[in-house]
Coordinates of C-alpha atoms and ligand atoms in Angstrom, one line a residue:
X17 CA 8.2 12.8 30.9
X18 CA 8.2 16.4 30.2
X19 CA 4.5 17.6 28.4
X20 CA 4.5 21.2 27.1
X21 CA 2.0 23.5 26.2
X22 CA 2.7 25.1 22.5
X23 CA 1.1 28.0 19.8
X24 CA 3.5 28.4 17.5
X25 CA 6.8 30.8 17.7
X26 CA 7.4 31.3 21.1
X27 CA 6.5 27.7 21.7
X28 CA 8.0 26.0 19.7
X29 CA 11.5 27.8 20.6
X30 CA 11.5 26.6 24.0
X31 CA 10.0 23.3 22.7
X32 CA 13.3 23.0 20.8
X33 CA 15.1 24.0 23.7
X34 CA 14.0 21.3 25.8
X35 CA 14.1 18.3 23.2
X36 CA 18.0 19.4 23.3
X37 CA 18.3 19.5 26.7
X38 CA 16.3 16.2 28.2
X39 CA 15.8 13.1 25.7
X40 CA 13.9 14.1 23.0
X41 CA 11.3 10.8 23.2
X42 CA 11.1 12.3 26.8
X43 CA 9.2 14.9 25.5
X44 CA 5.3 15.3 25.0
X45 CA 4.5 18.8 23.1
X46 CA 0.7 19.7 23.0
X47 CA 0.1 22.1 20.5
X48 CA -3.2 25.0 19.5
X49 CA -5.1 24.2 17.4
X50 CA -7.6 27.1 17.0
X51 CA -5.7 28.1 14.8
X52 CA -6.6 25.4 12.4
X53 CA -8.4 26.6 9.1
X54 CA -9.4 25.3 5.2
X55 CA -8.1 27.1 3.0
X56 CA -7.6 27.1 -0.8
X57 CA -9.6 23.0 -0.3
X58 CA -6.5 22.0 1.8
X59 CA -6.6 21.6 6.3
X60 CA -3.8 23.5 7.6
X61 CA -2.8 23.5 10.9
X62 CA -0.7 26.5 11.7
X63 CA 0.6 26.1 15.3
X64 CA 1.5 21.9 14.9
X65 CA 3.3 22.8 11.7
X66 CA 5.5 25.5 13.8
X67 CA 6.2 23.2 15.7
X68 CA 7.1 20.1 13.8
X69 CA 9.5 22.4 11.3
X70 CA 11.3 24.1 14.6
X71 CA 11.8 20.7 15.8
X72 CA 12.7 18.9 12.5
X73 CA 15.2 22.1 11.9
X74 CA 12.9 23.3 8.9
X75 CA 11.8 26.0 10.0
X76 CA 12.0 29.2 8.4
X77 CA 14.3 31.5 10.4
X78 CA 13.3 34.6 9.8
X79 CA 9.3 34.8 9.3
X80 CA 8.9 32.3 11.9
X81 CA 6.7 30.6 9.8
X82 CA 6.2 27.7 7.2
X83 CA 10.0 26.3 5.9
X84 CA 13.3 27.7 5.1
X85 CA 14.4 27.4 1.4
X86 CA 11.4 27.1 0.6
X87 CA 10.0 27.8 -3.2
X88 CA 7.5 30.7 -4.2
X89 CA 6.3 29.2 -7.7
X90 CA 2.6 28.0 -6.5
X91 CA 1.9 31.4 -4.9
X92 CA 3.5 32.6 -8.6
X93 CA 1.2 31.3 -10.5
X94 CA -2.2 31.6 -8.2
X95 CA -1.5 35.2 -8.5
X96 CA -1.2 35.0 -11.8
X97 CA -4.8 33.4 -12.2
X98 CA -6.2 35.5 -9.6
X99 CA -6.6 33.0 -6.7
X100 CA -6.8 34.3 -3.0
X101 CA -2.9 35.3 -2.3
X102 CA -3.3 37.1 1.4
X103 CA -2.3 33.4 3.0
X104 CA 1.2 32.5 2.3
X105 CA 2.1 28.5 1.3
X106 CA 5.3 28.1 -0.2
X107 CA 6.0 24.5 -2.7
X108 CA 7.3 22.8 0.1
X109 CA 4.5 23.9 2.9
X110 CA 2.3 22.7 1.0
X111 CA 2.8 19.0 0.0
X112 CA 2.6 18.6 3.3
X113 CA -1.0 20.6 3.8
X114 CA -2.0 18.0 0.7
X115 CA -0.5 15.2 1.7
X116 CA -2.7 16.0 5.6
X117 CA -5.4 16.6 3.8
X118 CA -5.6 13.8 1.5
X119 CA -5.0 11.5 5.1
X120 CA -7.5 13.2 6.4
X121 CA -10.1 13.0 4.4
X122 CA -9.5 9.2 4.1
X123 CA -10.5 9.0 7.4
X124 CA -7.2 9.4 9.5
X125 CA -6.9 11.2 13.0
X126 CA -5.3 14.5 13.0
X127 CA -2.8 13.1 15.7
X128 CA -2.4 10.3 13.4
X129 CA -1.3 12.3 10.6
X130 CA 0.2 14.4 12.7
X131 CA 2.7 11.3 14.1
X132 CA 3.4 10.2 11.0
X133 CA 5.1 14.1 9.4
X134 CA 7.2 13.8 12.3
X135 CA 8.3 10.9 11.8
X136 CA 9.1 11.4 8.4
X137 CA 10.3 14.7 9.1
X138 CA 13.0 13.0 11.7
X139 CA 11.5 14.6 15.2
X140 CA 11.5 13.2 17.7
X141 CA 9.7 14.3 20.3
X142 CA 5.7 13.7 20.0
X143 CA 3.6 16.0 19.0
X144 CA 0.1 16.4 20.1
X145 CA -2.7 18.5 18.3
X146 CA -4.6 19.5 22.0
X147 CA -7.9 16.8 20.3
X148 CA -8.6 15.4 17.1
X149 CA -11.7 17.2 17.7
X150 CA -12.0 20.6 15.3
X151 CA -11.9 23.9 17.2
X152 CA -11.9 27.0 15.8
X153 CA -10.6 29.9 18.1
X154 CA -12.5 33.3 16.5
X155 CA -12.4 36.6 17.7
X156 CA -14.6 39.7 18.2
X157 CA -13.3 43.1 17.4
X158 CA -14.5 46.3 16.6
X159 CA -15.1 44.8 12.6
X160 CA -17.4 42.4 14.0
X161 CA -16.8 38.4 14.7
X162 CA -13.8 37.7 12.6
X163 CA -12.2 33.8 12.1
X164 CA -9.5 33.9 13.5
X165 CA -6.9 33.8 10.1
X166 CA -8.8 36.6 8.9
X167 CA -7.7 38.2 11.6
X168 CA -4.3 37.5 12.5
X169 CA -3.1 36.6 8.5
X170 CA -5.4 38.9 6.2
X171 CA -6.2 41.9 8.6
X172 CA -2.9 41.5 11.0
X173 CA -4.5 42.2 13.8
X174 CA -4.8 45.2 13.7
X175 CA -8.8 45.3 14.3
X176 CA -9.5 46.1 18.3
X177 CA -10.2 42.8 20.2
X178 CA -13.5 42.7 22.2
X179 CA -13.7 38.9 22.5
X180 CA -12.6 35.9 21.9
X181 CA -14.3 32.6 21.5
X182 CA -13.1 29.1 20.7
X183 CA -15.6 27.6 18.9
X184 CA -16.9 23.6 18.9
X185 CA -14.4 23.7 21.7
X186 CA -17.5 22.4 24.2
X187 CA -17.9 19.9 22.5
X188 CA -14.1 18.8 21.4
X189 CA -12.6 15.9 23.0
X190 CA -9.1 16.2 24.2
X191 CA -6.3 14.2 22.9
X192 CA -6.3 10.9 24.7
X193 CA -2.5 10.9 25.3
X194 CA -2.2 14.3 25.9
X195 CA -4.9 13.6 29.4
X196 CA -3.7 10.0 30.5
X197 CA -0.7 11.7 29.8
X198 CA -1.4 14.6 32.5
X199 CA -2.5 11.3 35.3
X200 CA 0.9 9.7 34.6
X201 CA 2.5 9.3 37.7
X202 CA 5.7 9.0 35.9
X203 CA 5.2 12.8 34.4
X204 CA 8.1 15.0 35.7
X205 CA 6.9 18.4 35.3
X206 CA 4.1 20.3 32.6
X207 CA 6.1 23.4 30.9
X208 CA 2.9 26.2 29.6
X209 CA 5.7 27.8 26.7
X210 CA 6.2 31.3 26.1
X211 CA 2.5 31.2 23.8
X212 CA -0.2 34.4 23.8
X213 CA -2.6 33.4 26.2
X214 CA -5.6 34.5 24.6
X215 CA -5.2 32.5 21.2
X216 CA -2.5 29.4 22.2
X217 CA -2.9 28.5 25.0
X218 CA -6.7 29.3 26.1
X219 CA -8.2 27.5 23.2
X220 CA -6.1 24.2 25.2
X221 CA -7.7 25.2 28.3
X222 CA -11.1 25.5 26.6
X223 CA -11.0 21.3 25.6
X224 CA -13.1 20.6 28.3
X225 CA -11.5 18.7 30.9
X226 CA -7.9 20.0 30.1
X227 CA -8.0 22.8 32.8
X228 CA -9.2 19.9 35.3
X229 CA -6.9 17.4 34.4
X230 CA -4.0 20.7 35.2
X231 CA -5.5 21.1 38.4
X232 CA -5.1 17.7 39.6
X233 CA -1.7 16.7 38.0
X234 CA 1.1 15.7 40.4
X235 CA 3.3 17.0 38.9
X236 CA 4.7 20.8 39.3
X237 CA 2.7 23.1 36.2
X238 CA 5.2 25.8 35.2
X239 CA 4.7 28.4 32.7
X240 CA 7.4 30.8 31.2
X241 CA 6.2 34.0 30.5
X242 CA 6.0 35.8 26.6
X243 CA 6.0 39.4 28.1
X244 CA 9.2 41.1 28.7
X245 CA 8.3 44.6 30.1
X246 CA 5.9 45.1 28.8
X247 CA 6.4 44.2 25.5
X248 CA 5.2 41.0 23.0
X249 CA 8.8 40.0 21.4
X250 CA 6.4 39.2 18.1
X251 CA 2.3 39.2 18.0
X252 CA -0.5 40.5 18.9
X253 CA -0.2 39.6 22.9
X254 CA 0.2 42.5 24.0
X255 CA -1.9 44.7 21.8
X256 CA -4.3 42.2 22.9
X257 CA -3.9 42.3 26.7
X258 CA -4.3 46.3 26.3
X259 CA -7.8 46.4 24.3
X260 CA -8.8 43.8 26.6
X261 CA -7.8 45.6 29.7
X262 CA -5.3 44.9 31.1
X263 CA -2.3 45.4 31.8
X264 CA 0.2 43.8 29.4
X265 CA 2.6 42.5 32.1
X266 CA 4.0 39.0 33.3
X267 CA 2.2 38.8 36.2
X268 CA -1.6 39.1 34.2
X269 CA -0.6 36.5 32.2
X270 CA 0.6 33.7 35.2
X271 CA -2.9 35.0 36.7
X272 CA -4.7 33.6 33.9
X273 CA -3.1 30.3 34.7
X274 CA -3.9 30.8 38.9
X275 CA -5.4 28.3 39.3
X276 CA -2.8 25.4 38.6
X277 CA 0.2 27.3 38.1
X278 CA 2.7 26.5 39.9
X279 CA 5.6 28.3 39.0
X280 CA 6.6 31.1 37.0
X281 CA 10.0 32.1 34.6
X282 CA 9.8 35.6 33.8
X283 CA 12.4 38.0 32.9
X284 CA 15.0 39.6 35.3
X285 CA 13.3 42.7 33.5
X286 CA 10.1 42.2 35.4
X287 CA 12.3 41.7 39.0
X288 CA 9.6 44.3 40.5
X289 CA 6.8 41.7 39.7
X290 CA 7.6 38.9 41.6
X291 CA 6.1 40.3 44.5
X292 CA 2.6 40.3 42.8
X293 CA 3.1 36.7 41.4
X294 CA 1.0 33.6 42.8
X295 CA 3.2 30.9 41.9
X296 CA 7.1 30.2 42.5
X297 CA 8.9 32.4 40.7
X298 CA 12.4 31.8 38.5
X299 CA 14.0 34.9 36.9
X300 CA 16.1 34.2 34.5
X301 CA 17.1 35.5 30.8
X302 CA 14.1 34.8 29.2
X303 CA 14.6 36.1 25.8
X304 CA 14.9 33.5 22.9
X305 CA 17.8 34.8 20.5
X306 CA 20.3 31.8 20.1
X307 CA 19.8 27.9 20.1
X308 CA 21.8 28.4 23.3
X309 CA 19.9 31.0 24.7
X310 CA 16.5 28.2 23.9
X311 CA 18.5 25.1 25.3
X312 CA 19.5 27.5 28.7
X313 CA 15.9 28.6 29.5
X314 CA 14.8 24.7 29.0
X315 CA 17.2 23.5 31.4
X316 CA 16.2 26.7 33.7
X317 CA 12.3 25.5 34.1
X318 CA 13.5 21.7 34.3
X319 CA 15.3 22.7 36.6
X320 CA 12.9 25.2 38.9
X321 CA 10.6 21.7 38.4
X322 CA 12.3 20.2 39.8
X323 CA 13.4 22.3 42.9
X324 CA 9.2 22.2 43.4
X325 CA 9.0 18.7 42.3
X326 CA 11.4 18.1 45.9
X327 CA 9.0 20.7 47.6
X328 CA 6.1 18.5 47.7
Ligands
GDP17 P1 2.2 31.9 17.2 O1 0.6 31.0 17.7 O2 3.2 32.0 16.6 O3 1.6 33.5 17.8 O4 3.1 32.1 18.2 P2 2.8 31.8 20.2 O5 1.8 31.8 20.9 O6 3.5 30.4 21.1 O7 4.3 32.7 20.5 C1 3.8 34.6 20.9 C2 4.2 34.4 21.2 O8 5.6 33.9 22.1 C3 4.3 35.9 22.0 O9 3.8 37.0 23.4 C4 5.8 36.5 22.2 O10 5.7 37.1 23.6 C5 6.2 35.1 22.7 N1 7.9 34.6 22.2 C6 7.7 34.7 21.3 N2 9.7 34.9 21.1 C7 9.8 34.5 22.3 C8 10.9 34.8 23.6 O11 12.4 34.5 22.6 N3 11.1 34.9 24.7 C9 9.8 35.1 25.4 N4 9.6 35.1 26.3 N5 8.5 35.4 24.6 C10 8.6 35.0 23.2

């Protein structure tokens, strides 16, 4: 079994690669839910959905969120009647949020609703929220504290980030199957996907017991850098690092995981950083443009994990 920790777009790319180079039912993808929010009366889980749509082959390849072959009648009609349209929800996507919301209000857990939706959409790997309890990322900016989607979507990450907080994390319980997988003697590796450390991976690590379980885990923990040559491929990772007073580099991301990181995959472009990284570094092409790139990087990660296992 392989456990992969993921945010949205960057994480989903590697999760898809992994699902194609190993038996997919042996892959457990644990997603950030700090981006979740209620909007228009609906429970929306952006990272779970990005991963689910990507693994189902339904993701919109152009924008990186939502579904392909989408139609927009709901949004158009909402705009006509003066509704809130800053968070775009396609018609097919809305159906998923409506069904998730109905099931959650019926008392089902987010993990069981996610398992149900994944089964309906034909997703072979197991996809789990980090917790069934609500955790909400908030961003302190020059404009004050903002709810995550206000910062991320409505304000397009423009306000300068000063601090992050994960509301509810301190009283949240990690999803039990996630913690059980980290303690499973059959676990082969934990993969930290190339996701934003501050808003995708650290909310997962903020759930009590997760960090400790990663430190104690008998399988190697191996991360892929979301930063290539000082830049993020997409999204605010590098901008946030600069605003938080950090150098936007692959090595600085690794430092944030230093208490549990065994292996780190960085791009050839960042070769000069190898000496400063306190983990076994593997150089690779880490930009995933094609499906082949996703599979090749997934193979590199699994091979690196196998080497680390043999050394133990
Ligand atoms: P979000 O929740 O949708 O913002 O997605 P994630 O946090 O999972 O991913 C955002 C991060 O993924 C950014 O830091 C990007 O630099 C990184 N990323 C996206 N595509 C790639 C890629 O092809 N290779 C690597 N190494 N990182 C990527």
